[in-house]
mmCIF file of C-alpha atoms and ligand atoms in Angstrom:
data_model
loop_
_atom_site.group_PDB
_atom_site.id
_atom_site.type_symbol
_atom_site.label_atom_id
_atom_site.label_comp_id
_atom_site.label_asym_id
_atom_site.label_seq_id
_atom_site.Cartn_x
_atom_site.Cartn_y
_atom_site.Cartn_z
ATOM 1 C CA MET D 1 82.100 166.594 276.054
ATOM 2 C CA ASN D 2 84.715 163.868 276.361
ATOM 3 C CA ALA D 3 87.332 166.425 277.399
ATOM 4 C CA ASN D 4 85.035 167.597 280.190
ATOM 5 C CA ILE D 5 84.595 164.092 281.561
ATOM 6 C CA ASN D 6 88.341 163.502 281.408
ATOM 7 C CA LYS D 7 88.860 166.807 283.180
ATOM 8 C CA ILE D 8 86.492 165.802 286.008
ATOM 9 C CA HIS D 9 88.380 162.507 286.367
ATOM 10 C CA LEU D 10 91.643 164.397 286.538
ATOM 11 C CA ILE D 11 90.345 166.724 289.264
ATOM 12 C CA LEU D 12 89.207 163.693 291.294
ATOM 13 C CA GLU D 13 92.635 162.131 290.810
ATOM 14 C CA LEU D 14 94.326 165.332 291.998
ATOM 15 C CA ARG D 15 92.174 165.278 295.140
ATOM 16 C CA LYS D 16 93.194 161.670 295.770
ATOM 17 C CA LEU D 17 96.844 162.647 295.361
ATOM 18 C CA GLY D 18 96.408 165.086 298.223
ATOM 19 C CA ILE D 19 95.598 168.388 296.532
ATOM 20 C CA ILE D 20 93.415 169.984 299.167
ATOM 21 C CA ASN D 21 93.916 173.601 298.115
ATOM 22 C CA THR D 22 90.612 174.399 296.392
ATOM 23 C CA ASP D 23 92.086 177.421 294.590
ATOM 24 C CA ILE D 24 94.573 175.084 292.920
ATOM 25 C CA LEU D 25 91.858 172.566 292.020
ATOM 26 C CA SER D 26 89.736 175.241 290.350
ATOM 27 C CA VAL D 27 92.711 176.492 288.359
ATOM 28 C CA PHE D 28 93.091 172.962 286.936
ATOM 29 C CA GLU D 29 89.432 173.082 286.001
ATOM 30 C CA ASP D 30 89.860 176.435 284.236
ATOM 31 C CA ILE D 31 93.031 175.964 282.183
ATOM 32 C CA PRO D 32 92.641 174.170 278.824
ATOM 33 C CA ARG D 33 95.693 171.840 278.854
ATOM 34 C CA GLU D 34 94.929 170.783 275.263
ATOM 35 C CA LYS D 35 96.101 174.236 274.079
ATOM 36 C CA PHE D 36 99.633 173.512 275.319
ATOM 37 C CA ILE D 37 100.191 170.279 273.356
ATOM 38 C CA ASP D 38 100.006 169.055 269.743
ATOM 39 C CA LYS D 39 96.518 168.576 268.316
ATOM 40 C CA GLU D 40 97.131 164.848 267.753
ATOM 41 C CA LEU D 41 97.717 164.394 271.485
ATOM 42 C CA SER D 42 94.691 166.364 272.648
ATOM 43 C CA TYR D 43 92.783 163.183 273.516
ATOM 44 C CA LYS D 44 95.416 162.675 276.239
ATOM 45 C CA ALA D 45 95.267 166.258 277.528
ATOM 46 C CA TYR D 46 93.549 165.329 280.805
ATOM 47 C CA HIS D 47 95.379 162.088 281.476
ATOM 48 C CA ASN D 48 97.672 162.392 284.463
ATOM 49 C CA ARG D 49 100.701 161.935 282.218
ATOM 50 C CA ALA D 50 103.698 163.896 280.989
ATOM 51 C CA LEU D 51 103.551 164.326 277.201
ATOM 52 C CA PRO D 52 106.145 165.235 274.557
ATOM 53 C CA ILE D 53 106.428 168.837 273.323
ATOM 54 C CA SER D 54 108.885 170.404 270.832
ATOM 55 C CA CYS D 55 112.693 170.337 271.314
ATOM 56 C CA SER D 56 112.497 166.830 272.928
ATOM 57 C CA GLN D 57 111.090 168.331 276.127
ATOM 58 C CA THR D 58 107.917 167.412 278.039
ATOM 59 C CA ILE D 59 104.845 169.051 279.469
ATOM 60 C CA SER D 60 104.860 167.885 283.083
ATOM 61 C CA GLN D 61 102.309 165.523 284.564
ATOM 62 C CA PRO D 62 99.315 167.475 285.956
ATOM 63 C CA GLY D 63 99.634 165.675 289.308
ATOM 64 C CA VAL D 64 103.244 166.808 289.649
ATOM 65 C CA VAL D 65 102.394 170.370 288.554
ATOM 66 C CA ALA D 66 99.611 170.480 291.162
ATOM 67 C CA MET D 67 101.725 169.025 293.984
ATOM 68 C CA MET D 68 104.674 171.328 293.303
ATOM 69 C CA THR D 69 102.285 174.283 293.191
ATOM 70 C CA GLN D 70 100.709 173.267 296.491
ATOM 71 C CA ILE D 71 104.137 172.977 298.151
ATOM 72 C CA LEU D 72 104.861 176.545 296.958
ATOM 73 C CA GLU D 73 101.922 177.822 299.047
ATOM 74 C CA PRO D 74 100.898 180.492 296.524
ATOM 75 C CA LYS D 75 99.577 183.885 297.584
ATOM 76 C CA LYS D 76 97.994 186.571 295.426
ATOM 77 C CA ASN D 77 100.524 189.196 296.504
ATOM 78 C CA TYR D 78 103.610 187.058 295.770
ATOM 79 C CA LYS D 79 106.088 187.289 292.916
ATOM 80 C CA VAL D 80 107.189 183.907 291.541
ATOM 81 C CA LEU D 81 110.067 182.899 289.266
ATOM 82 C CA GLU D 82 109.737 179.787 287.110
ATOM 83 C CA ILE D 83 112.734 178.111 285.461
ATOM 84 C CA GLY D 84 111.747 175.984 282.448
ATOM 85 C CA THR D 85 108.704 177.546 280.765
ATOM 86 C CA GLY D 86 108.409 174.552 278.417
ATOM 87 C CA SER D 87 104.841 174.418 277.103
ATOM 88 C CA GLY D 88 103.749 177.261 279.414
ATOM 89 C CA TYR D 89 101.161 175.110 281.200
ATOM 90 C CA GLN D 90 102.732 175.385 284.664
ATOM 91 C CA THR D 91 103.224 179.109 283.917
ATOM 92 C CA ALA D 92 99.480 179.445 283.288
ATOM 93 C CA VAL D 93 98.696 177.653 286.562
ATOM 94 C CA LEU D 94 101.021 179.995 288.464
ATOM 95 C CA SER D 95 99.572 183.094 286.779
ATOM 96 C CA LYS D 96 96.176 182.412 288.366
ATOM 97 C CA LEU D 97 97.593 182.008 291.868
ATOM 98 C CA PHE D 98 100.338 184.656 292.045
ATOM 99 C CA ARG D 99 100.474 188.400 291.407
ATOM 100 C CA ILE D 100 103.123 188.080 288.720
ATOM 101 C CA VAL D 101 105.101 185.255 287.134
ATOM 102 C CA TYR D 102 108.599 185.638 285.709
ATOM 103 C CA THR D 103 109.530 182.677 283.545
ATOM 104 C CA ILE D 104 112.749 181.621 281.805
ATOM 105 C CA GLU D 105 113.178 179.092 278.960
ATOM 106 C CA ARG D 106 116.452 178.164 277.249
ATOM 107 C CA TYR D 107 114.864 177.106 273.902
ATOM 108 C CA LYS D 108 113.842 180.047 271.725
ATOM 109 C CA LEU D 109 111.104 177.989 270.041
ATOM 110 C CA LEU D 110 109.469 176.949 273.326
ATOM 111 C CA PHE D 111 109.768 180.499 274.695
ATOM 112 C CA GLN D 112 107.990 181.817 271.574
ATOM 113 C CA ASN D 113 105.299 179.109 271.525
ATOM 114 C CA ALA D 114 104.456 179.558 275.214
ATOM 115 C CA LYS D 115 104.283 183.329 274.758
ATOM 116 C CA ASN D 116 101.832 182.899 271.859
ATOM 117 C CA VAL D 117 99.559 180.410 273.644
ATOM 118 C CA LEU D 118 99.352 182.541 276.783
ATOM 119 C CA ALA D 119 98.676 185.687 274.749
ATOM 120 C CA LYS D 120 95.795 183.851 273.035
ATOM 121 C CA LEU D 121 94.454 182.877 276.455
ATOM 122 C CA LYS D 122 94.718 186.569 277.399
ATOM 123 C CA VAL D 123 96.945 185.983 280.404
ATOM 124 C CA LYS D 124 98.622 189.275 281.222
ATOM 125 C CA ASN D 125 100.675 188.837 284.420
ATOM 126 C CA ILE D 126 103.604 186.869 282.940
ATOM 127 C CA VAL D 127 107.044 188.190 281.997
ATOM 128 C CA PHE D 128 108.844 185.824 279.580
ATOM 129 C CA TYR D 129 112.592 185.591 279.116
ATOM 130 C CA HIS D 130 114.662 183.530 276.686
ATOM 131 C CA GLY D 131 117.803 182.718 278.665
ATOM 132 C CA ASP D 132 119.658 180.379 280.973
ATOM 133 C CA GLY D 133 117.660 180.028 284.165
ATOM 134 C CA LEU D 134 120.699 178.713 286.033
ATOM 135 C CA LYS D 135 121.929 182.314 286.019
ATOM 136 C CA GLY D 136 118.736 183.557 287.627
ATOM 137 C CA TRP D 137 116.593 186.495 286.539
ATOM 138 C CA PRO D 138 118.751 189.066 284.666
ATOM 139 C CA ALA D 139 117.752 191.958 286.963
ATOM 140 C CA LYS D 140 118.548 192.058 290.676
ATOM 141 C CA PHE D 141 115.132 190.881 291.878
ATOM 142 C CA LEU D 142 114.169 188.942 294.957
ATOM 143 C CA PHE D 143 111.348 186.427 294.589
ATOM 144 C CA ASP D 144 108.929 185.140 297.221
ATOM 145 C CA ARG D 145 108.815 181.830 295.427
ATOM 146 C CA ILE D 146 110.895 179.977 292.820
ATOM 147 C CA ILE D 147 109.920 176.823 290.963
ATOM 148 C CA ILE D 148 112.281 174.826 288.777
ATOM 149 C CA THR D 149 110.625 172.392 286.402
ATOM 150 C CA ALA D 150 113.774 170.619 285.186
ATOM 151 C CA LEU D 151 116.132 168.340 287.103
ATOM 152 C CA ALA D 152 118.950 170.025 289.024
ATOM 153 C CA LYS D 153 122.114 167.993 289.723
ATOM 154 C CA GLU D 154 123.025 170.338 292.550
ATOM 155 C CA MET D 155 121.474 173.209 294.470
ATOM 156 C CA PRO D 156 121.401 176.147 292.001
ATOM 157 C CA LYS D 157 123.291 178.867 293.846
ATOM 158 C CA TYR D 158 122.238 181.917 291.799
ATOM 159 C CA LEU D 159 118.625 181.022 292.324
ATOM 160 C CA ILE D 160 118.955 180.689 296.095
ATOM 161 C CA ASP D 161 120.529 184.156 296.037
ATOM 162 C CA GLN D 162 117.385 185.490 294.337
ATOM 163 C CA LEU D 163 115.054 184.052 296.968
ATOM 164 C CA SER D 164 113.777 186.539 299.539
ATOM 165 C CA ASP D 165 114.193 185.889 303.271
ATOM 166 C CA GLY D 166 111.520 183.329 304.213
ATOM 167 C CA GLY D 167 111.144 182.473 300.521
ATOM 168 C CA VAL D 168 110.526 178.961 299.214
ATOM 169 C CA MET D 169 111.936 177.171 296.172
ATOM 170 C CA VAL D 170 110.565 173.865 294.835
ATOM 171 C CA LEU D 171 112.585 171.737 292.429
ATOM 172 C CA PRO D 172 113.407 168.185 291.373
ATOM 173 C CA LEU D 173 116.897 167.455 292.735
ATOM 174 C CA VAL D 174 119.322 164.547 292.322
ATOM 175 C CA TYR D 175 120.181 162.474 295.422
ATOM 176 C CA LYS D 176 122.716 159.780 294.517
ATOM 177 C CA SER D 177 121.198 158.439 291.294
ATOM 178 C CA GLU D 178 117.558 159.237 292.035
ATOM 179 C CA GLN D 179 115.504 162.417 291.746
ATOM 180 C CA PHE D 180 113.150 163.797 294.345
ATOM 181 C CA ILE D 181 110.870 166.817 294.584
ATOM 182 C CA THR D 182 112.550 169.062 297.112
ATOM 183 C CA ARG D 183 111.495 172.162 299.002
ATOM 184 C CA VAL D 184 114.123 174.701 299.999
ATOM 185 C CA THR D 185 113.191 177.361 302.542
ATOM 186 C CA LYS D 186 115.559 180.298 302.928
ATOM 187 C CA ILE D 187 115.861 181.616 306.464
ATOM 188 C CA LYS D 188 118.306 184.489 306.890
ATOM 189 C CA ASN D 189 121.265 183.112 304.973
ATOM 190 C CA ASN D 190 120.604 179.466 305.665
ATOM 191 C CA VAL D 191 118.472 176.942 303.866
ATOM 192 C CA LYS D 192 116.169 174.286 305.263
ATOM 193 C CA ILE D 193 115.574 171.313 302.982
ATOM 194 C CA LYS D 194 112.645 168.926 302.785
ATOM 195 C CA LYS D 195 112.623 165.939 300.454
ATOM 196 C CA TYR D 196 109.323 164.659 299.022
ATOM 197 C CA TRP D 197 108.584 161.891 296.511
ATOM 198 C CA ARG D 198 110.563 160.397 293.584
ATOM 199 C CA VAL D 199 110.066 161.839 290.108
ATOM 200 C CA ARG D 200 111.488 161.857 286.558
ATOM 201 C CA PHE D 201 112.231 165.196 284.915
ATOM 202 C CA VAL D 202 114.233 166.331 281.883
ATOM 203 C CA PRO D 203 117.570 167.875 282.941
ATOM 204 C CA LEU D 204 118.294 171.495 283.756
ATOM 205 C CA LEU D 205 120.993 172.406 281.226
ATOM 206 C CA PRO D 206 123.268 175.430 280.885
ATOM 207 C CA GLY D 207 123.270 177.809 277.907
ATOM 208 C CA ILE D 208 120.586 178.749 275.394
ATOM 209 C CA LYS D 209 119.341 177.153 272.169
HETATM 210 N N1 SAH K 1 106.790 173.263 283.217
HETATM 211 C C1 SAH K 1 107.051 172.826 281.886
HETATM 212 C C2 SAH K 1 108.132 171.767 281.950
HETATM 213 C C3 SAH K 1 108.900 171.663 280.708
HETATM 214 S S1 SAH K 1 110.227 170.519 280.781
HETATM 215 C C4 SAH K 1 105.791 172.245 281.276
HETATM 216 O O1 SAH K 1 105.021 171.609 281.997
HETATM 217 O O2 SAH K 1 105.579 172.399 280.073
HETATM 218 C C5 SAH K 1 111.528 171.517 281.447
HETATM 219 C C6 SAH K 1 111.887 172.738 280.657
HETATM 220 O O3 SAH K 1 113.018 173.338 281.267
HETATM 221 C C7 SAH K 1 112.277 172.484 279.213
HETATM 222 O O4 SAH K 1 111.501 173.269 278.362
HETATM 223 C C8 SAH K 1 113.752 172.873 279.162
HETATM 224 O O5 SAH K 1 114.164 173.408 277.923
HETATM 225 C C9 SAH K 1 113.824 173.902 280.247
HETATM 226 N N2 SAH K 1 115.169 174.156 280.775
HETATM 227 C C10 SAH K 1 116.144 173.265 281.067
HETATM 228 N N3 SAH K 1 117.246 173.890 281.514
HETATM 229 C C11 SAH K 1 116.950 175.224 281.535
HETATM 230 C C12 SAH K 1 117.672 176.396 281.904
HETATM 231 N N4 SAH K 1 118.940 176.341 282.324
HETATM 232 N N5 SAH K 1 117.056 177.584 281.799
HETATM 233 C C13 SAH K 1 115.781 177.679 281.353
HETATM 234 N N6 SAH K 1 115.052 176.614 280.974
HETATM 235 C C14 SAH K 1 115.618 175.399 281.065
#
């Protein structure tokens, strides 16, 4: 009961933050965020807050997940690549709005946990990979959309290469000493960049664990 009330509050908060895409709002209503965090934290599942998960990482703030998803402009026929599976919550959100989600996580434990949770929730259109997302997807794919959920110090070149013409990538990026949500649109072989609001993300790191 309590969780439902908290969920309604969260949806209202997302609307206030500027989430006008009703498909996105209903996805936030459908996905049980409490399944992606420790039991002891479940009372905070619908607070608009980032929370700790294993391997000293975080499950992103729902408001940030929703805004980044809205900037991606999802479509049911699109293929999306996510770097930083983490808890798998953003992955679940994407799975409801895209045809197929490819997701990469550098920690074996997080990769395994996210795979298990999403199998329990019977989500079928996700391909998981334990690897270094900075190197891109291991096969020569082109993606309509790419989302990075960890902080990039510079524009990740391999990922821009895997973006289709007209494709969009959303990521937190460092500008001087601050981080901002950034949208990169690839047009022919150029990129157009739009900077949004300030955020705090865990870093995008090379190698696997
Ligand atoms: N969207 C996730 C965010 C998790 S935090 C969620 O809401 O749960 C960011 C994640 O990116 C962490 O799990 C971290 O391990 C992962 N990460 C950082 N660098 C990476 C890389 N090079 N390749 C793949 N995953 C990476």
